[in-house]
């Protein structure tokens, strides 16, 4: 008997949720499900800014795949995807090769550095668990080093965050709460520490509701964050950055630049022969790649337009999780031989940005604005709800966020 | 009324204990006691190897001077000593100048690097609280960085400890216990980590009882420590060291070299006009500097011979604490105008070397050997006893070591 081979690439929000839906629904089907991932754990990309700032431990942001995957139903391959050959229905991994009948590409993002001088070499990123915990250690290291040098070096205490989008702002919120702890830990006067955000637009969170943006900037400024808006990062060196504002170049001494201003799809997608736009597959409404009826593309690797506005929708965790549900249902339809697949509707339920563990802003259903503890509560509930979906109440109790009333 | 000025330089074991004895005994005397220290805290130098390895937090090893000094009796000056002018009875600080009637010099040690190439620039030391916590962060940083590099760099996981004396061996013991924690924290295979000790003598702890040395080396080897004895460190570079053994040079890739092989007295002593030997004042038996009847020198700055053996005694914390008692009594005699001062008898009650928090070796009263949990218990009791002397039971409960039965 020839079992259908379903191969899922990536155990991020999109890939892992697809695997979990299929493992639940395909109990009596003659299929093999294979999930390929670089690490033996899933991590919550949306929590990495907390790990990076050192406000939560990285083990709270990651979940061993073993704990959520039923190994009797899903075959787990820990390996790196090297190439996708959709015409041969093959995937090359670093250590083996897979053949598929149905493929799900959910390989996530990489940081885009837009060719800014020195950025790739010298800036820190919040894009992976390994990078996030490195940044946490780098921050502590510089604070620890400060009093060991005869000539005190302000570059050790200046922290520059490039980009005031969601990742940048959420990281600033955590950092603002972490700095007083670091100062106490290493006997450093808080007034000597500068946290500087550089953003190209006139405000942070461009496109977000202006009242809430003002709320966010006030909340962060009150905790010592400086905003330099309408400015572009031009250079990132090991001990300084240069930005341009109003045609003028300014240098800031810093050993810690965090680049939070750009992501791109995993570059493997672009070189695999799919029709792409800015490196992403412009998927059909049923989430399949044009021309390949058995390839689904999710999350950061997919480009999806909102049919109402015609705008490309932001590839959030929320989107990826909802795409996974539709993709799983469509895969089952394909297995049953159905021709008509379900369309994914890229509706956003709302957007919440945390500003540290005790403050947040949110827009719900496009016009209900909330901020402060209510938004914080909502953010933590969203995070917790995802954990329940992933691994039930057990996982929630292990990794959940219960510090609601700080 | 002209008050007598007593100035104590340094709040290490010798200086702080002298100040505490005087503050207790000079209640009704017309004296001013001034204690000068670089930091507003005292730290336990004998616990720094634990802070450096990351096995105890640095706040457990330090005690704010405020908490033990009675400010009505002792004037605390946080400043750095720049010069001592014993002929003018003056001390120059970075920000002021003091005049004394009686001076206590207890300025501790610095690391001696013996001109080994690159050691001063590239090696880590365990000599101050600031350096110890930097080393802790450096270790974590390298483990955090390991998986972020495409080409895995063994220099990040090789740790070389130069010197197998007390500091070196005690640090190795802590490190051996810390490595498994670091490996778990950063997903690193413990087999990839090397901890290497380089010691010039044929065994570590030269001069210590051979049975106990064997016990110590077995205990550490069982936890993965490699010993290279009869070898001399020749070079320390940012990413490797070179040692010489049997006339042959060998290189080991490492970004973490800890130099634990030499200390010298604070160099201010040598340039202040005292009669010195290897940078230390060869004090008289009443602990005064020859030629200066109102200057006492304690701890690492003093060179003291055992009258029985004729050997210079090791400047341990134990010695410094006992010297402080004699110095305080002698200061009171001077204030009363007595000519005959008390002689310090450099008798060692015993020596304990910890091998991590769960193992130790000790020789008590020169011939009673103990090891394992008994020696560990004794070491922790000695540490705790010092805390009681310093700040009573309250301080013991705050900072004591109660993990007796790991």
PDB file of N, CA and C in Angstrom, chain B residues 146 152 154 157-158 183 188-194:
ATOM      1  N   UNK B 146      28.110  30.242  20.971  1.00  0.00           N
ATOM      2  CA  UNK B 146      28.541  29.022  20.280  1.00  0.00           C
ATOM      3  C   UNK B 146      27.615  28.601  19.125  1.00  0.00           C
ATOM      4  N   UNK B 152      31.521  26.152  14.130  1.00  0.00           N
ATOM      5  CA  UNK B 152      31.606  26.069  15.594  1.00  0.00           C
ATOM      6  C   UNK B 152      33.056  26.260  16.051  1.00  0.00           C
ATOM      7  N   UNK B 154      35.791  25.895  18.857  1.00  0.00           N
ATOM      8  CA  UNK B 154      36.101  25.260  20.144  1.00  0.00           C
ATOM      9  C   UNK B 154      36.720  26.226  21.160  1.00  0.00           C
ATOM     10  N   UNK B 157      34.559  27.146  23.986  1.00  0.00           N
ATOM     11  CA  UNK B 157      34.219  26.157  25.021  1.00  0.00           C
ATOM     12  C   UNK B 157      35.437  25.629  25.763  1.00  0.00           C
ATOM     13  N   UNK B 158      36.635  26.012  25.345  1.00  0.00           N
ATOM     14  CA  UNK B 158      37.834  25.619  26.087  1.00  0.00           C
ATOM     15  C   UNK B 158      38.130  26.691  27.133  1.00  0.00           C
ATOM     16  N   UNK B 183      25.910  24.116  29.991  1.00  0.00           N
ATOM     17  CA  UNK B 183      25.606  23.269  28.832  1.00  0.00           C
ATOM     18  C   UNK B 183      24.100  23.114  28.663  1.00  0.00           C
ATOM     19  N   UNK B 188      24.406  22.786  24.804  1.00  0.00           N
ATOM     20  CA  UNK B 188      25.743  22.392  24.354  1.00  0.00           C
ATOM     21  C   UNK B 188      26.101  21.032  24.936  1.00  0.00           C
ATOM     22  N   UNK B 189      26.671  20.186  24.082  1.00  0.00           N
ATOM     23  CA  UNK B 189      27.112  18.850  24.484  1.00  0.00           C
ATOM     24  C   UNK B 189      28.294  19.000  25.445  1.00  0.00           C
ATOM     25  N   UNK B 190      28.142  18.472  26.648  1.00  0.00           N
ATOM     26  CA  UNK B 190      29.177  18.630  27.671  1.00  0.00           C
ATOM     27  C   UNK B 190      30.532  18.082  27.214  1.00  0.00           C
ATOM     28  N   UNK B 191      30.505  17.063  26.354  1.00  0.00           N
ATOM     29  CA  UNK B 191      31.759  16.454  25.886  1.00  0.00           C
ATOM     30  C   UNK B 191      32.590  17.440  25.069  1.00  0.00           C
ATOM     31  N   UNK B 192      31.954  18.500  24.584  1.00  0.00           N
ATOM     32  CA  UNK B 192      32.681  19.479  23.771  1.00  0.00           C
ATOM     33  C   UNK B 192      33.414  20.516  24.618  1.00  0.00           C
ATOM     34  N   UNK B 193      33.121  20.558  25.897  1.00  0.00           N
ATOM     35  CA  UNK B 193      33.733  21.565  26.778  1.00  0.00           C
ATOM     36  C   UNK B 193      35.003  20.995  27.404  1.00  0.00           C
ATOM     37  N   UNK B 194      36.076  21.781  27.366  1.00  0.00           N
ATOM     38  CA  UNK B 194      37.309  21.349  28.042  1.00  0.00           C
ATOM     39  C   UNK B 194      37.670  22.376  29.119  1.00  0.00           C
TER      40      UNK B 194
END
